[in-house]
Amino acid sequence: MQTVPFEVIQSILWNNAPVKRCFVPLIQSGKAPPRVDVQFNLLSSGDVSSVSVVQPQFSGTTFESCMKTAIGGIQFPAAGGPGQRITFPFMLQ
C-alpha cells in the first residue's frame, strides 16, 4: 500500500468539516463501517479529480456524492512533477 504524503494528510485534517458532515448520516443510521477508503487523483496543481469511495456498497450513493464534493473542494499544495493517485483511509473506530 502506498504512503499518503504528509501534505495530503495535513490538508484533509485542516479541511475536515465537509468530510465529517458526509459521515454523520452513516453514523446516525448505524451503517458506518470501521474504515472507508477514498481514492482520488491529486494533480500537480493541487486540484483534485476523479474522487470515488472504494467500498462497493457506497457506489452511486449520496455518501459517495458528498465525499466527491468534500474532497474535491480541498485545495492541496501544488507539487512539482506528475500527479498521483491517492487512497486515503478514513478510520471510524
JSON list of C-alpha atoms in Angstrom, two decimals:
[
{"chain": "A", "resi": 1, "resn": "MET", "atom": "CA", "xyz": [0.00, 0.00, 0.00]},
{"chain": "A", "resi": 2, "resn": "GLN", "atom": "CA", "xyz": [1.26, 3.47, -0.84]},
{"chain": "A", "resi": 3, "resn": "THR", "atom": "CA", "xyz": [2.14, 6.04, 1.78]},
{"chain": "A", "resi": 4, "resn": "VAL", "atom": "CA", "xyz": [-0.06, 9.13, 1.79]},
{"chain": "A", "resi": 5, "resn": "PRO", "atom": "CA", "xyz": [2.13, 12.25, 1.67]},
{"chain": "A", "resi": 6, "resn": "PHE", "atom": "CA", "xyz": [2.13, 14.37, 4.84]},
{"chain": "A", "resi": 7, "resn": "GLU", "atom": "CA", "xyz": [0.88, 17.43, 2.94]},
{"chain": "A", "resi": 8, "resn": "VAL", "atom": "CA", "xyz": [-2.21, 15.49, 1.82]},
{"chain": "A", "resi": 9, "resn": "ILE", "atom": "CA", "xyz": [-2.98, 14.34, 5.36]},
{"chain": "A", "resi": 10, "resn": "GLN", "atom": "CA", "xyz": [-2.48, 17.85, 6.69]},
{"chain": "A", "resi": 11, "resn": "SER", "atom": "CA", "xyz": [-4.78, 19.37, 4.03]},
{"chain": "A", "resi": 12, "resn": "ILE", "atom": "CA", "xyz": [-7.54, 16.86, 4.78]},
{"chain": "A", "resi": 13, "resn": "LEU", "atom": "CA", "xyz": [-7.26, 17.47, 8.53]},
{"chain": "A", "resi": 14, "resn": "TRP", "atom": "CA", "xyz": [-7.36, 21.25, 8.09]},
{"chain": "A", "resi": 15, "resn": "ASN", "atom": "CA", "xyz": [-10.42, 21.00, 5.81]},
{"chain": "A", "resi": 16, "resn": "ASN", "atom": "CA", "xyz": [-12.27, 18.17, 7.51]},
{"chain": "A", "resi": 17, "resn": "ALA", "atom": "CA", "xyz": [-15.62, 19.82, 8.38]},
{"chain": "A", "resi": 18, "resn": "PRO", "atom": "CA", "xyz": [-17.24, 19.00, 4.99]},
{"chain": "A", "resi": 19, "resn": "VAL", "atom": "CA", "xyz": [-15.85, 15.44, 5.19]},
{"chain": "A", "resi": 20, "resn": "LYS", "atom": "CA", "xyz": [-17.24, 14.97, 8.72]},
{"chain": "A", "resi": 21, "resn": "ARG", "atom": "CA", "xyz": [-20.69, 16.10, 7.54]},
{"chain": "A", "resi": 22, "resn": "CYS", "atom": "CA", "xyz": [-20.68, 13.26, 4.99]},
{"chain": "A", "resi": 23, "resn": "PHE", "atom": "CA", "xyz": [-20.22, 10.68, 7.74]},
{"chain": "A", "resi": 24, "resn": "VAL", "atom": "CA", "xyz": [-22.98, 11.96, 10.05]},
{"chain": "A", "resi": 25, "resn": "PRO", "atom": "CA", "xyz": [-25.88, 10.15, 8.30]},
{"chain": "A", "resi": 26, "resn": "LEU", "atom": "CA", "xyz": [-23.93, 6.87, 8.24]},
{"chain": "A", "resi": 27, "resn": "ILE", "atom": "CA", "xyz": [-23.11, 7.12, 11.92]},
{"chain": "A", "resi": 28, "resn": "GLN", "atom": "CA", "xyz": [-26.67, 8.09, 12.89]},
{"chain": "A", "resi": 29, "resn": "SER", "atom": "CA", "xyz": [-28.12, 5.17, 10.93]},
{"chain": "A", "resi": 30, "resn": "GLY", "atom": "CA", "xyz": [-25.65, 2.70, 12.45]},
{"chain": "A", "resi": 31, "resn": "LYS", "atom": "CA", "xyz": [-24.32, 1.82, 8.97]},
{"chain": "A", "resi": 32, "resn": "ALA", "atom": "CA", "xyz": [-20.85, 3.30, 9.34]},
{"chain": "A", "resi": 33, "resn": "PRO", "atom": "CA", "xyz": [-18.13, 0.75, 8.64]},
{"chain": "A", "resi": 34, "resn": "PRO", "atom": "CA", "xyz": [-14.91, 0.89, 10.68]},
{"chain": "A", "resi": 35, "resn": "ARG", "atom": "CA", "xyz": [-13.00, 2.13, 7.63]},
{"chain": "A", "resi": 36, "resn": "VAL", "atom": "CA", "xyz": [-13.82, 3.98, 4.41]},
{"chain": "A", "resi": 37, "resn": "ASP", "atom": "CA", "xyz": [-11.20, 4.33, 1.67]},
{"chain": "A", "resi": 38, "resn": "VAL", "atom": "CA", "xyz": [-11.47, 7.26, -0.72]},
{"chain": "A", "resi": 39, "resn": "GLN", "atom": "CA", "xyz": [-9.45, 7.34, -3.94]},
{"chain": "A", "resi": 40, "resn": "PHE", "atom": "CA", "xyz": [-8.71, 10.49, -5.88]},
{"chain": "A", "resi": 41, "resn": "ASN", "atom": "CA", "xyz": [-6.30, 11.89, -8.40]},
{"chain": "A", "resi": 42, "resn": "LEU", "atom": "CA", "xyz": [-4.17, 14.69, -7.00]},
{"chain": "A", "resi": 43, "resn": "LEU", "atom": "CA", "xyz": [-2.98, 16.84, -9.87]},
{"chain": "A", "resi": 44, "resn": "SER", "atom": "CA", "xyz": [0.37, 18.65, -9.78]},
{"chain": "A", "resi": 45, "resn": "SER", "atom": "CA", "xyz": [-1.59, 21.93, -9.46]},
{"chain": "A", "resi": 46, "resn": "GLY", "atom": "CA", "xyz": [-3.07, 20.76, -6.15]},
{"chain": "A", "resi": 47, "resn": "ASP", "atom": "CA", "xyz": [-6.51, 20.28, -7.68]},
{"chain": "A", "resi": 48, "resn": "VAL", "atom": "CA", "xyz": [-8.44, 17.03, -7.28]},
{"chain": "A", "resi": 49, "resn": "SER", "atom": "CA", "xyz": [-10.17, 14.88, -9.88]},
{"chain": "A", "resi": 50, "resn": "SER", "atom": "CA", "xyz": [-11.90, 11.50, -10.04]},
{"chain": "A", "resi": 51, "resn": "VAL", "atom": "CA", "xyz": [-12.98, 11.08, -6.42]},
{"chain": "A", "resi": 52, "resn": "SER", "atom": "CA", "xyz": [-14.58, 7.74, -5.52]},
{"chain": "A", "resi": 53, "resn": "VAL", "atom": "CA", "xyz": [-15.25, 5.61, -2.45]},
{"chain": "A", "resi": 54, "resn": "VAL", "atom": "CA", "xyz": [-13.52, 2.23, -2.76]},
{"chain": "A", "resi": 55, "resn": "GLN", "atom": "CA", "xyz": [-16.09, 0.15, -0.87]},
{"chain": "A", "resi": 56, "resn": "PRO", "atom": "CA", "xyz": [-18.68, -1.01, -3.43]},
{"chain": "A", "resi": 57, "resn": "GLN", "atom": "CA", "xyz": [-21.67, -0.60, -1.10]},
{"chain": "A", "resi": 58, "resn": "PHE", "atom": "CA", "xyz": [-21.23, 3.19, -1.40]},
{"chain": "A", "resi": 59, "resn": "SER", "atom": "CA", "xyz": [-21.03, 3.31, -5.20]},
{"chain": "A", "resi": 60, "resn": "GLY", "atom": "CA", "xyz": [-23.56, 5.81, -6.54]},
{"chain": "A", "resi": 61, "resn": "THR", "atom": "CA", "xyz": [-24.88, 6.74, -3.07]},
{"chain": "A", "resi": 62, "resn": "THR", "atom": "CA", "xyz": [-25.43, 10.15, -1.53]},
{"chain": "A", "resi": 63, "resn": "PHE", "atom": "CA", "xyz": [-22.47, 9.39, 0.74]},
{"chain": "A", "resi": 64, "resn": "GLU", "atom": "CA", "xyz": [-20.15, 8.97, -2.24]},
{"chain": "A", "resi": 65, "resn": "SER", "atom": "CA", "xyz": [-21.54, 12.13, -3.81]},
{"chain": "A", "resi": 66, "resn": "CYS", "atom": "CA", "xyz": [-20.94, 14.02, -0.58]},
{"chain": "A", "resi": 67, "resn": "MET", "atom": "CA", "xyz": [-17.36, 12.74, -0.38]},
{"chain": "A", "resi": 68, "resn": "LYS", "atom": "CA", "xyz": [-16.73, 13.73, -4.00]},
{"chain": "A", "resi": 69, "resn": "THR", "atom": "CA", "xyz": [-17.81, 17.28, -3.18]},
{"chain": "A", "resi": 70, "resn": "ALA", "atom": "CA", "xyz": [-15.94, 17.41, 0.14]},
{"chain": "A", "resi": 71, "resn": "ILE", "atom": "CA", "xyz": [-12.62, 16.02, -1.12]},
{"chain": "A", "resi": 72, "resn": "GLY", "atom": "CA", "xyz": [-12.92, 17.77, -4.47]},
{"chain": "A", "resi": 73, "resn": "GLY", "atom": "CA", "xyz": [-13.31, 21.09, -2.66]},
{"chain": "A", "resi": 74, "resn": "ILE", "atom": "CA", "xyz": [-9.98, 20.83, -0.87]},
{"chain": "A", "resi": 75, "resn": "GLN", "atom": "CA", "xyz": [-7.13, 22.79, -2.41]},
{"chain": "A", "resi": 76, "resn": "PHE", "atom": "CA", "xyz": [-3.98, 20.77, -1.81]},
{"chain": "A", "resi": 77, "resn": "PRO", "atom": "CA", "xyz": [-0.50, 22.27, -2.11]},
{"chain": "A", "resi": 78, "resn": "ALA", "atom": "CA", "xyz": [0.85, 22.30, -5.64]},
{"chain": "A", "resi": 79, "resn": "ALA", "atom": "CA", "xyz": [3.60, 19.78, -6.22]},
{"chain": "A", "resi": 80, "resn": "GLY", "atom": "CA", "xyz": [6.12, 19.51, -8.98]},
{"chain": "A", "resi": 81, "resn": "GLY", "atom": "CA", "xyz": [6.05, 16.53, -11.27]},
{"chain": "A", "resi": 82, "resn": "PRO", "atom": "CA", "xyz": [3.16, 14.38, -12.34]},
{"chain": "A", "resi": 83, "resn": "GLY", "atom": "CA", "xyz": [0.00, 14.00, -10.32]},
{"chain": "A", "resi": 84, "resn": "GLN", "atom": "CA", "xyz": [-0.62, 10.95, -8.20]},
{"chain": "A", "resi": 85, "resn": "ARG", "atom": "CA", "xyz": [-3.41, 8.56, -7.30]},
{"chain": "A", "resi": 86, "resn": "ILE", "atom": "CA", "xyz": [-4.16, 8.73, -3.58]},
{"chain": "A", "resi": 87, "resn": "THR", "atom": "CA", "xyz": [-6.10, 6.24, -1.48]},
{"chain": "A", "resi": 88, "resn": "PHE", "atom": "CA", "xyz": [-6.95, 7.88, 1.83]},
{"chain": "A", "resi": 89, "resn": "PRO", "atom": "CA", "xyz": [-8.28, 5.69, 4.66]},
{"chain": "A", "resi": 90, "resn": "PHE", "atom": "CA", "xyz": [-10.84, 7.24, 6.99]},
{"chain": "A", "resi": 91, "resn": "MET", "atom": "CA", "xyz": [-10.84, 5.19, 10.21]},
{"chain": "A", "resi": 92, "resn": "LEU", "atom": "CA", "xyz": [-14.08, 5.46, 12.16]},
{"chain": "A", "resi": 93, "resn": "GLN", "atom": "CA", "xyz": [-13.32, 3.25, 15.14]}
]
